[in-house]
PDB file of C-alpha atoms in Angstrom:
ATOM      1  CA  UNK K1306     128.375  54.093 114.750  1.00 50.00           C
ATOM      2  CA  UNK K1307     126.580  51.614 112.703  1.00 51.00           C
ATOM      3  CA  UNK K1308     125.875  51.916 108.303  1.00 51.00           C
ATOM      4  CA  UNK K1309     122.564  52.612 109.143  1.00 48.00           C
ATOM      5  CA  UNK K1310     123.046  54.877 112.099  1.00 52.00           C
ATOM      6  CA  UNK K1311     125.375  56.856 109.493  1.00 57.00           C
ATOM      7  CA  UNK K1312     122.423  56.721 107.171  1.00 64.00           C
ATOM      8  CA  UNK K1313     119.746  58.603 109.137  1.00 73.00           C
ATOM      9  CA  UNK K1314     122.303  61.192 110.276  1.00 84.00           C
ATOM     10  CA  UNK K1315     121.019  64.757 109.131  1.00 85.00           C
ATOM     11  CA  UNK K1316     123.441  66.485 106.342  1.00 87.00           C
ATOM     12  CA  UNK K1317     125.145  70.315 107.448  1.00 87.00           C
ATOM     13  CA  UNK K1318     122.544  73.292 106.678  1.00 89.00           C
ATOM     14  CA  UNK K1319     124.981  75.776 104.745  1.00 89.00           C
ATOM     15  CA  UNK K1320     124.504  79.599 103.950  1.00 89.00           C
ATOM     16  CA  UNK K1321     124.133  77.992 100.641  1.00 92.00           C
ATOM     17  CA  UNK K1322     121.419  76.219 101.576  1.00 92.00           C
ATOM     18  CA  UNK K1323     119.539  78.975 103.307  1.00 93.00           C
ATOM     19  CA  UNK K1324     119.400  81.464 100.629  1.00 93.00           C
ATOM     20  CA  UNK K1325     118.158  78.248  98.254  1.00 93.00           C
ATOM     21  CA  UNK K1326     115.473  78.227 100.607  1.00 93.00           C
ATOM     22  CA  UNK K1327     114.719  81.778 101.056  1.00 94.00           C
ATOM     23  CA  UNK K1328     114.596  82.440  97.330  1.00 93.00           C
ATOM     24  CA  UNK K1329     112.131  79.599  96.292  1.00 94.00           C
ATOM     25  CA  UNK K1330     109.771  80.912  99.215  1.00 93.00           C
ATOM     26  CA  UNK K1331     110.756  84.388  97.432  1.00 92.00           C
ATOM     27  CA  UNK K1332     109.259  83.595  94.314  1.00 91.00           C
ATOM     28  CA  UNK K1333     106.507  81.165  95.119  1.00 90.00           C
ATOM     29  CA  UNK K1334     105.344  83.214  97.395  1.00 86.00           C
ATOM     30  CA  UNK K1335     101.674  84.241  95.963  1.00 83.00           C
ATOM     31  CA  UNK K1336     101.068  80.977  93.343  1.00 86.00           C
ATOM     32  CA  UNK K1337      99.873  78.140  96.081  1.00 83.00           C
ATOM     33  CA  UNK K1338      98.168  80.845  98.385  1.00 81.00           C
ATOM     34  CA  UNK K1339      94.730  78.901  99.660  1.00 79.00           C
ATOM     35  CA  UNK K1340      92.541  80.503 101.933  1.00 77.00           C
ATOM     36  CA  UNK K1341      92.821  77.745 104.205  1.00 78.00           C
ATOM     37  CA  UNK K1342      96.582  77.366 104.768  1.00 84.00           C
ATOM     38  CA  UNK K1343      97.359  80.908 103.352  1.00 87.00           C
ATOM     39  CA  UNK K1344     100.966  81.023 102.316  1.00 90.00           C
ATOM     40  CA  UNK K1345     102.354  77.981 104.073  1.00 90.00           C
ATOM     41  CA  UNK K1346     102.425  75.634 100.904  1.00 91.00           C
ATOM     42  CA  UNK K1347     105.063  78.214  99.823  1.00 92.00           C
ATOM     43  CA  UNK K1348     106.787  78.166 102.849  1.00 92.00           C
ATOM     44  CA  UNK K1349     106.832  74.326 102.520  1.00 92.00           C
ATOM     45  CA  UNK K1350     108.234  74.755  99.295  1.00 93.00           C
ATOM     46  CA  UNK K1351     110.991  76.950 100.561  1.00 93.00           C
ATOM     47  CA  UNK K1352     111.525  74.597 103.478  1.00 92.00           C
ATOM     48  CA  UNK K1353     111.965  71.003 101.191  1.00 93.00           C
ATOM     49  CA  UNK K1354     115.087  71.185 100.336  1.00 92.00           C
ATOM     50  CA  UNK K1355     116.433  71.257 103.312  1.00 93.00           C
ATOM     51  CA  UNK K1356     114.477  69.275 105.457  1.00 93.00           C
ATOM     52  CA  UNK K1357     115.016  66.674 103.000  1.00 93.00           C
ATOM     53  CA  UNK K1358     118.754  66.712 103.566  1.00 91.00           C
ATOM     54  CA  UNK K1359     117.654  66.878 107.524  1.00 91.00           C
ATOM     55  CA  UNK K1360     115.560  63.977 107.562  1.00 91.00           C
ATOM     56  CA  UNK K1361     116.638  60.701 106.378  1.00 88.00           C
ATOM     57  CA  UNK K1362     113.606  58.994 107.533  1.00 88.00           C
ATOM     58  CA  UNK K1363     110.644  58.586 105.539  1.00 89.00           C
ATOM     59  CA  UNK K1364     108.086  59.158 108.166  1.00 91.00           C
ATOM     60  CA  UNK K1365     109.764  62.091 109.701  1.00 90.00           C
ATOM     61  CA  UNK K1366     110.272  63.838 106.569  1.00 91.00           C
ATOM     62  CA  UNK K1367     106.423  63.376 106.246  1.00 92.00           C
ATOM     63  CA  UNK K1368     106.090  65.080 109.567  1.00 90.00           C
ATOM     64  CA  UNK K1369     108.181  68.063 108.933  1.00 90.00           C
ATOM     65  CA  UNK K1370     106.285  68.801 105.750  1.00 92.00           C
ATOM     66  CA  UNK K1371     102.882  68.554 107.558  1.00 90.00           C
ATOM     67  CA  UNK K1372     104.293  70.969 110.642  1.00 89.00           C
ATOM     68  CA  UNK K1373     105.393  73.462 107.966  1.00 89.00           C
ATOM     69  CA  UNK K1374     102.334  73.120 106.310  1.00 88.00           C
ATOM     70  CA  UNK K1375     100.063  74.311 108.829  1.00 86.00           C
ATOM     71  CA  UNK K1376      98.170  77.650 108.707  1.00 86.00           C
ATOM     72  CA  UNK K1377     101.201  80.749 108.141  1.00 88.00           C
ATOM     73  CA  UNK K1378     100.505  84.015 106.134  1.00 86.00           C
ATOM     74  CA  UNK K1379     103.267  87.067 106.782  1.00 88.00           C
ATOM     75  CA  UNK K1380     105.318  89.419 104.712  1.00 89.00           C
ATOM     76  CA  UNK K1381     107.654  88.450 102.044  1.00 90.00           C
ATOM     77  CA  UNK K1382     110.784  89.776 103.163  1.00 91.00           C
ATOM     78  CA  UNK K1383     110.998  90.436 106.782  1.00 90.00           C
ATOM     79  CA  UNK K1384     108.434  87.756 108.146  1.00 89.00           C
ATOM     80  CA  UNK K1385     109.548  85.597 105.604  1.00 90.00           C
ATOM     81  CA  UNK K1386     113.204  86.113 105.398  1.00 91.00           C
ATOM     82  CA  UNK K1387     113.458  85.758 109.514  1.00 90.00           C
ATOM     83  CA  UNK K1388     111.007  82.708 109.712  1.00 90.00           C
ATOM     84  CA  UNK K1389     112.618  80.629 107.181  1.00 92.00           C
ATOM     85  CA  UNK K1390     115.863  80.647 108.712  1.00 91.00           C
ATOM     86  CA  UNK K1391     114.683  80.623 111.819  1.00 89.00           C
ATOM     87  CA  UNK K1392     112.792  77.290 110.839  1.00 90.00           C
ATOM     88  CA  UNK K1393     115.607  76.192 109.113  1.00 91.00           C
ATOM     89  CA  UNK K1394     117.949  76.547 112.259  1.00 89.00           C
ATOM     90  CA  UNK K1395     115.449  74.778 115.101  1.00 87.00           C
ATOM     91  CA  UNK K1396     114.435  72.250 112.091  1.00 89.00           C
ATOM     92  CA  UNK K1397     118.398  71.204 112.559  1.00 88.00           C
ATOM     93  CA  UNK K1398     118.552  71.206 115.894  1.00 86.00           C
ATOM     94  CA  UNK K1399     115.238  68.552 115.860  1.00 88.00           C
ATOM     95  CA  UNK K1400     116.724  65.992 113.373  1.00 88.00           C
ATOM     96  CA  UNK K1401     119.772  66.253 115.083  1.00 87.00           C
ATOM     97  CA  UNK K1402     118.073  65.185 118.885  1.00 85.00           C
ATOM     98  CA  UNK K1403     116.091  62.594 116.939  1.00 87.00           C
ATOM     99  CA  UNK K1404     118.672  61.191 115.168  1.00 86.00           C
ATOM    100  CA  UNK K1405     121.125  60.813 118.204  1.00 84.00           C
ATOM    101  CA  UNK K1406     118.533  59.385 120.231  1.00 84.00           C
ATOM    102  CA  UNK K1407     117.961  62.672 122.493  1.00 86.00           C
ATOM    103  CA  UNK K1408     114.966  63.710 124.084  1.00 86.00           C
ATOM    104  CA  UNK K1409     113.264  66.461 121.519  1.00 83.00           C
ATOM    105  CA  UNK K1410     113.424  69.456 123.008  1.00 80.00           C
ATOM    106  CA  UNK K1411     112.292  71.060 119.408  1.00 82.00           C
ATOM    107  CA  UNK K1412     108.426  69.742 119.165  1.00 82.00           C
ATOM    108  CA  UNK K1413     106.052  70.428 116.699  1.00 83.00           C
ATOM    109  CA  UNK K1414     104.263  73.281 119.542  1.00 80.00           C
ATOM    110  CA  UNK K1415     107.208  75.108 119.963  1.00 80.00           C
ATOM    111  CA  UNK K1416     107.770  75.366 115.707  1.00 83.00           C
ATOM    112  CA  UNK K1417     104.521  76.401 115.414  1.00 82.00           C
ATOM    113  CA  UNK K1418     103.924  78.401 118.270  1.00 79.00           C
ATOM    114  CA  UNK K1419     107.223  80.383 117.244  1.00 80.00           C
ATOM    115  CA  UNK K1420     106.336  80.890 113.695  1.00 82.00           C
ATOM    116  CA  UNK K1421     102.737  81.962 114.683  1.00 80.00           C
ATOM    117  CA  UNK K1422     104.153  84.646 117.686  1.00 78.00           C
ATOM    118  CA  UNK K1423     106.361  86.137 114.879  1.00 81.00           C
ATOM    119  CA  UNK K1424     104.152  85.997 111.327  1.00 83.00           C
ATOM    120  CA  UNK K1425     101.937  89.105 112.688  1.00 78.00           C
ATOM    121  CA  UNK K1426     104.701  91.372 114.353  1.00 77.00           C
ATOM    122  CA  UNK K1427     106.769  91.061 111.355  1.00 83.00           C
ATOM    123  CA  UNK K1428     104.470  91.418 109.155  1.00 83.00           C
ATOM    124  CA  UNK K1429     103.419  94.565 110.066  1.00 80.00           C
ATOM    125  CA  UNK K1430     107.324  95.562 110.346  1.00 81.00           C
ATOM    126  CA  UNK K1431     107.979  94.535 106.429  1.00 84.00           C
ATOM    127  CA  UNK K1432     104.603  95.910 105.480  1.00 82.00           C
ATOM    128  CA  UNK K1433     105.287  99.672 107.149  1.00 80.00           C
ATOM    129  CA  UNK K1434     109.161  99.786 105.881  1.00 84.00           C
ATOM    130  CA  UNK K1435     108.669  97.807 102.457  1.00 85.00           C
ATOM    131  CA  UNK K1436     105.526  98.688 100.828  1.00 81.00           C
ATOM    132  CA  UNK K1437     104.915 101.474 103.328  1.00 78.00           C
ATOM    133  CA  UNK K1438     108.398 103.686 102.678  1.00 82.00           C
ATOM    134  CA  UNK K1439     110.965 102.040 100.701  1.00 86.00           C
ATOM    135  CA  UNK K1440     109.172 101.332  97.265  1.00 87.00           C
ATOM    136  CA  UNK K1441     108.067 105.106  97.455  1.00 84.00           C
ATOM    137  CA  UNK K1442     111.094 106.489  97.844  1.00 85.00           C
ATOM    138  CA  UNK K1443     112.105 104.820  94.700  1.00 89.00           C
ATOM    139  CA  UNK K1444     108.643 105.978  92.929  1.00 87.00           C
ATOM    140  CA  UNK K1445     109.448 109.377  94.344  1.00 85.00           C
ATOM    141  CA  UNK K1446     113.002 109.170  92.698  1.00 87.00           C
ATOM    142  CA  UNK K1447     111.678 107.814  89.499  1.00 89.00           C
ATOM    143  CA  UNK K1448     108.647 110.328  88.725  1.00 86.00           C
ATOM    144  CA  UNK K1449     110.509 113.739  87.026  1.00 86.00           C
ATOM    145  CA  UNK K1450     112.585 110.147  84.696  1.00 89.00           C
ATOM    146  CA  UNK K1451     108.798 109.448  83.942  1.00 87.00           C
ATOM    147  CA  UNK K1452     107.209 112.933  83.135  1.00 86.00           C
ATOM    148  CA  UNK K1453     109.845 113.542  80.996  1.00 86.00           C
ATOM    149  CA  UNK K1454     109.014 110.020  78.899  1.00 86.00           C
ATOM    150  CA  UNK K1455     112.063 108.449  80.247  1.00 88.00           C
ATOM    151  CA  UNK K1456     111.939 104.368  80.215  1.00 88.00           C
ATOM    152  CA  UNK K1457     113.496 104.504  83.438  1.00 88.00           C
ATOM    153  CA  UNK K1458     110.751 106.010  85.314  1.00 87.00           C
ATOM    154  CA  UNK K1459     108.706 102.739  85.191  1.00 86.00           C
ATOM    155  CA  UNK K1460     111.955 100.277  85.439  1.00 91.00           C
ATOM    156  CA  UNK K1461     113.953 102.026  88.033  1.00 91.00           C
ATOM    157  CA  UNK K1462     111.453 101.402  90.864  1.00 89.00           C
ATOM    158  CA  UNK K1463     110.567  97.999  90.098  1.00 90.00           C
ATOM    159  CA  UNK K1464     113.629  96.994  89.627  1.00 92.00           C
ATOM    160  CA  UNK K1465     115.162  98.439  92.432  1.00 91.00           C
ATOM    161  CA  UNK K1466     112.548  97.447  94.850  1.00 92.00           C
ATOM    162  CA  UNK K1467     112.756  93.875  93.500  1.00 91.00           C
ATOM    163  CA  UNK K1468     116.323  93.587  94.367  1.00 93.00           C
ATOM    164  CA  UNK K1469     115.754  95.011  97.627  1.00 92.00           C
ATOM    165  CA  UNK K1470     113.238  92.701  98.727  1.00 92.00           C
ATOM    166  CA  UNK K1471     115.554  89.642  97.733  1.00 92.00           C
ATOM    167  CA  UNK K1472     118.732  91.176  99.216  1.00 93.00           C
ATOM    168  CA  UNK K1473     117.125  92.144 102.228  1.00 92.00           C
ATOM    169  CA  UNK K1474     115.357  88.702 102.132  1.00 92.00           C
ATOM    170  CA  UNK K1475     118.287  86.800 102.014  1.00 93.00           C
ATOM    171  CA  UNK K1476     120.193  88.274 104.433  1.00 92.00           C
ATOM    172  CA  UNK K1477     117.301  88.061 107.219  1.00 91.00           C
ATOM    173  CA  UNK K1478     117.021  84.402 106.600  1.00 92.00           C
ATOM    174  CA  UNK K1479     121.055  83.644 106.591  1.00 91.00           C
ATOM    175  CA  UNK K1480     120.864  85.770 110.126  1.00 88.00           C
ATOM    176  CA  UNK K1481     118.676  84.243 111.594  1.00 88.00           C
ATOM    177  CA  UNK K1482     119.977  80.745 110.622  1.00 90.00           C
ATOM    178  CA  UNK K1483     122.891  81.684 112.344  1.00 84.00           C
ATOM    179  CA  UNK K1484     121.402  83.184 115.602  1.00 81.00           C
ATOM    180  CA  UNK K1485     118.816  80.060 116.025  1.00 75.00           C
ATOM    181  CA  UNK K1486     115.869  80.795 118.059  1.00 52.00           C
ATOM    182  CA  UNK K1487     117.978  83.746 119.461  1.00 57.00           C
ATOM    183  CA  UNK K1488     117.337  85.819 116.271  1.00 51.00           C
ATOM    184  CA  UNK K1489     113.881  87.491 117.943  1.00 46.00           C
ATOM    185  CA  UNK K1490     116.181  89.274 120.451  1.00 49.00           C
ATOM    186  CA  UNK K1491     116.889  91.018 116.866  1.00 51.00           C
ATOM    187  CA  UNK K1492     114.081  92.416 116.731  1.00 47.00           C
ATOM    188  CA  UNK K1493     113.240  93.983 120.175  1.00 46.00           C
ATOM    189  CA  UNK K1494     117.164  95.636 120.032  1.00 53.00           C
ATOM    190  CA  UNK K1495     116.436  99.380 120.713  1.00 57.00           C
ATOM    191  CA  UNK K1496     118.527 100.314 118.005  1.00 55.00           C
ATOM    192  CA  UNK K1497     116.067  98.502 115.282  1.00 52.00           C
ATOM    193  CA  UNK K1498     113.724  99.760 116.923  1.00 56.00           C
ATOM    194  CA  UNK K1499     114.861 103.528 116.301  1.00 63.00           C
ATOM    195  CA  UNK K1500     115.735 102.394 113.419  1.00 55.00           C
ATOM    196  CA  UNK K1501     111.954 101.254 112.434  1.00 53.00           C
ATOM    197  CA  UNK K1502     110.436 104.432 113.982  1.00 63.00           C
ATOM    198  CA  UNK K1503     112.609 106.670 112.039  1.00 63.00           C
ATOM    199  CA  UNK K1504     111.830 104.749 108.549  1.00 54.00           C
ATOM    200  CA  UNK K1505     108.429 104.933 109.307  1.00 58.00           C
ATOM    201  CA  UNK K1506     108.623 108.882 109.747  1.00 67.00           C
ATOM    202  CA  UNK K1507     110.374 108.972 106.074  1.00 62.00           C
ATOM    203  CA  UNK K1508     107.710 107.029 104.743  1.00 58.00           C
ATOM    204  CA  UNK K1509     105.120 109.645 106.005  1.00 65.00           C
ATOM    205  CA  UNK K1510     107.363 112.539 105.183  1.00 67.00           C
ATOM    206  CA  UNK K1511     107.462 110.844 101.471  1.00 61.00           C
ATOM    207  CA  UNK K1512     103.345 110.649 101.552  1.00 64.00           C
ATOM    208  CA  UNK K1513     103.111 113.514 102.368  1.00 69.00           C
ATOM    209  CA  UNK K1514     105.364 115.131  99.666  1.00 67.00           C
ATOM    210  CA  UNK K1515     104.119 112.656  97.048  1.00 64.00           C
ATOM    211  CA  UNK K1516     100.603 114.344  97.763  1.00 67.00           C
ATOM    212  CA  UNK K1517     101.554 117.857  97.987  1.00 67.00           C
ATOM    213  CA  UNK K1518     103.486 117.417  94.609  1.00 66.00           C
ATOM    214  CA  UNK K1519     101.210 115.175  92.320  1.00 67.00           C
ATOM    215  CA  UNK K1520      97.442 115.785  93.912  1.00 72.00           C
ATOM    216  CA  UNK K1521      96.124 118.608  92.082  1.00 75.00           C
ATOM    217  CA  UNK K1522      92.974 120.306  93.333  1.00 74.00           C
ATOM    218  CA  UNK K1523      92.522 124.055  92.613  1.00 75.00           C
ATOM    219  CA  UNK K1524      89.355 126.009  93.131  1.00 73.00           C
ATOM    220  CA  UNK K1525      88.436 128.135  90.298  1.00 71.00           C
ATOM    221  CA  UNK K1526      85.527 130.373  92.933  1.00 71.00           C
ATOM    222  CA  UNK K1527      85.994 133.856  92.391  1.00 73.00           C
ATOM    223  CA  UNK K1528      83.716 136.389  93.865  1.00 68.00           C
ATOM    224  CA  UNK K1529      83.203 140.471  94.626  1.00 72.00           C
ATOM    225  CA  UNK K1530      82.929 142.414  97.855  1.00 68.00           C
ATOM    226  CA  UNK K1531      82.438 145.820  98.090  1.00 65.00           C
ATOM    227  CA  UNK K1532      83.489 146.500  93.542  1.00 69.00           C
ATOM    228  CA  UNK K1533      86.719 144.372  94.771  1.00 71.00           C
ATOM    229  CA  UNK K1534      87.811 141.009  92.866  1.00 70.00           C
ATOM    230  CA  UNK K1535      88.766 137.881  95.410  1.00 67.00           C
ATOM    231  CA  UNK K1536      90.144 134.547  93.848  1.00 72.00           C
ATOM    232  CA  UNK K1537      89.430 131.633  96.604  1.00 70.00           C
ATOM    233  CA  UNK K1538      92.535 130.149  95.250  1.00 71.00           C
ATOM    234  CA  UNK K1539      94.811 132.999  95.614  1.00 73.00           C
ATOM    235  CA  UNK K1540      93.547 133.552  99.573  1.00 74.00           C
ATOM    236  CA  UNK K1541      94.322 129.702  99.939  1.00 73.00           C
ATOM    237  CA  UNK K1542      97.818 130.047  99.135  1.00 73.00           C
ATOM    238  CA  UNK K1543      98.596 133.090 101.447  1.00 74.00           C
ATOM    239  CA  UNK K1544      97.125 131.363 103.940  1.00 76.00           C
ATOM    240  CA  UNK K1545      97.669 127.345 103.930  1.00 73.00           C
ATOM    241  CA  UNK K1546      99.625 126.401 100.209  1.00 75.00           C
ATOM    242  CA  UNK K1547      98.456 123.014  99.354  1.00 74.00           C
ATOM    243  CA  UNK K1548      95.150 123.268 101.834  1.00 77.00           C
ATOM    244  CA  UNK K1549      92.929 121.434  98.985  1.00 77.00           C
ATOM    245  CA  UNK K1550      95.043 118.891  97.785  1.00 78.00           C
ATOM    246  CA  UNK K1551      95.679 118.052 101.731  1.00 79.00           C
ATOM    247  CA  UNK K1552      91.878 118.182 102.713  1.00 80.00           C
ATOM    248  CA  UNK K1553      91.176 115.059  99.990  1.00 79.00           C
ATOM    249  CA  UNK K1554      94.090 112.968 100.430  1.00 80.00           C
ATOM    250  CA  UNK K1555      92.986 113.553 104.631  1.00 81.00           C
ATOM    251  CA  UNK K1556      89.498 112.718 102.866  1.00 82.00           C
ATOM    252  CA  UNK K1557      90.341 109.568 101.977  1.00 79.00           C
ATOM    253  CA  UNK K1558      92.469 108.381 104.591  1.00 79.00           C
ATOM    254  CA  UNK K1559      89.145 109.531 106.991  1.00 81.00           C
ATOM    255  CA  UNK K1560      87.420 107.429 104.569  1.00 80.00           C
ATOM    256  CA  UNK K1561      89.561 104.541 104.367  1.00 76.00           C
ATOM    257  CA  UNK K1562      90.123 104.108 108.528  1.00 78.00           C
ATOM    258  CA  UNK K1563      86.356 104.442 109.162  1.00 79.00           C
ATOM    259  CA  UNK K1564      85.338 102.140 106.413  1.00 78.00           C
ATOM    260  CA  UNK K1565      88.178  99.859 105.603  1.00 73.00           C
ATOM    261  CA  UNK K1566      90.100  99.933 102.678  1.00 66.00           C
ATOM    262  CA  UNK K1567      87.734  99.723  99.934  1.00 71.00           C
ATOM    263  CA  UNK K1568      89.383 100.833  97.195  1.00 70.00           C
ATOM    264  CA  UNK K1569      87.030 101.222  94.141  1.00 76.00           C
ATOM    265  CA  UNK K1570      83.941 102.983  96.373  1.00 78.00           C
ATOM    266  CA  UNK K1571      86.955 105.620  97.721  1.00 78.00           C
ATOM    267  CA  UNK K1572      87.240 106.309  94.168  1.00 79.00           C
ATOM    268  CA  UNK K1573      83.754 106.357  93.152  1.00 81.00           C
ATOM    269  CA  UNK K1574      82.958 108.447  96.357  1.00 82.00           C
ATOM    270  CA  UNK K1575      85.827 110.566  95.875  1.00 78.00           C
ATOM    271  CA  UNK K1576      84.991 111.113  91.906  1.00 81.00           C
ATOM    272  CA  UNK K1577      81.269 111.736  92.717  1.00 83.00           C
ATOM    273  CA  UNK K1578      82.304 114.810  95.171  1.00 80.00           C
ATOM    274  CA  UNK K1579      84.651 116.482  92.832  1.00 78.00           C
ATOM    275  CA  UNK K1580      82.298 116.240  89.754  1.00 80.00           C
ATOM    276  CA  UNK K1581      79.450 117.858  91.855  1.00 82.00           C
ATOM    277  CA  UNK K1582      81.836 120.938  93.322  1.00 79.00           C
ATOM    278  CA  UNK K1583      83.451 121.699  89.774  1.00 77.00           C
ATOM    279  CA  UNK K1584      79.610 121.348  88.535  1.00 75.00           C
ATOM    280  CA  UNK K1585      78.643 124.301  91.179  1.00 74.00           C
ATOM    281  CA  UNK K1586      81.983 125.911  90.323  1.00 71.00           C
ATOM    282  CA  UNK K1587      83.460 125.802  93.710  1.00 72.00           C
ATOM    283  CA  UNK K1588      86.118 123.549  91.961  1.00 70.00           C
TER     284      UNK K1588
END
């Protein structure tokens, strides 16, 4: 093999490598978002480093950061952590076919079209178990540290959830590195997807306590039949314990599915309601 054949040979990915990438699209992740390309500037910035050790040829590397810089917007950890290896890994096998003179079998259609199939489904994945389940159950751990003025009821979820979502960041990327355009068979395995199904049960279970525990509606109606007292509240209990606090959080979720997730009106809406009914003393 000739000098310059040597030359345009592309350099060994490592782990190393990987996680390099994975953490700089970690961190960038929000700061170049554009509402035409989304996050793929950050993904681009993720990706340099490697494809710059990949491709030795100027107008190649110019390629591979327009192809990466096409339209991409997914979740930090799971979409991102799987797609940047996963780009990482068929971005290797590419420079290697061009560099060796083989026919590409890697083309720019089948990069895209792969990172485009798997940004949405993974998404949704990271979103549910991520924001959906795991930070709660940290928030639901750190609560009684933070009624009881303890430091560590603000610090202990963020930082916990902030090393989660590197850690389990890095390791989807190095995975799928390793398992090359394979690694989507991960993610139809029955046992991850029990594994989902079940997380996403905790997270509701977790809702659903963080409600009953910390959403406190009471009704204050009292009123006499036949020269006997009845407290509304008191008949509530026997009957359904927690039926208030469960009617407005269901309240809002009715809200939010039939009118999107408009925060502020919810609460404006939702504020508006309960001012009126304490006003009439139902509340």
């Amino acid at each position: 093999m000739s000098e310059v054949a040597k030359n345009k040979q592309p350099e060994e990915i490592t782990a190393r490598d990987v996680t390099k990438s994975y953490l700089r699209w970690h961190f960038a992740n929000e700061i170049p978002h554009t509402f035409e390309r989304y996050l793929a500037p950050s993904l681009l910035y993720g990706m340099m480093p490697i494809l710059r050790k990949l491709y030795k040829d100027d107008d190649e590397l110019r390629k591979a950061y327009q192809r990466q810089l096409l339209f991409f917007n997914t979740q930090m950890t799971w979409g991102g952590g799987v797609i940047t290896g996963l780009m990482a890994s068929m971005e290797a096998k590419r420079a290697e076919e061009i560099a060796n003179g083989k026919p590409v079998t890697m083309t720019d259609d089948l990069l895209y079209n792969t990172k485009a199939g798997l940004m949405g489904a993974l998404a949704g994945i990271g979103d549910a178990i991520d924001s959906g389940t795991i930070q709660y159950i940290f928030i639901a751990i750190a609560i009684p540290w933070a009624q009881g003025g303890s430091a560590m009821g603000a610090l202990f979820p963020f930082v916990c959830f902030a090393l989660y979502q590197a850690l389990i960041g890095v390791f989807f990327a190095r995975q799928s590195f390793k398992m090359g355009r394979d690694a989507t068979s991960l993610m139809s395995d029955n046992t991850v997807k029990v594994a989902i199904e079940v997380l996403s049960i905790l997270g509701l279970f977790m809702m659903g306590i963080l409600a009953g525990n910390y959403v406190q509606v009471e009704s204050t109606l009292k009123f006499t039949m036949s020269g006997r007292e009845f407290v509304l509240q008191e008949l509530l209990d026997k009957i359904v314990p927690g039926l208030l606090p469960l009617a407005v959080v269901m309240g809002v979720y009715w809200y939010y599915n039939k009118y999107g997730l408009n925060v502020t009106k919810a609460l404006l809406w939702l504020t508006g309601i309960l001012a009126v009914l304490a006003g009439i003393g139902i509340l």
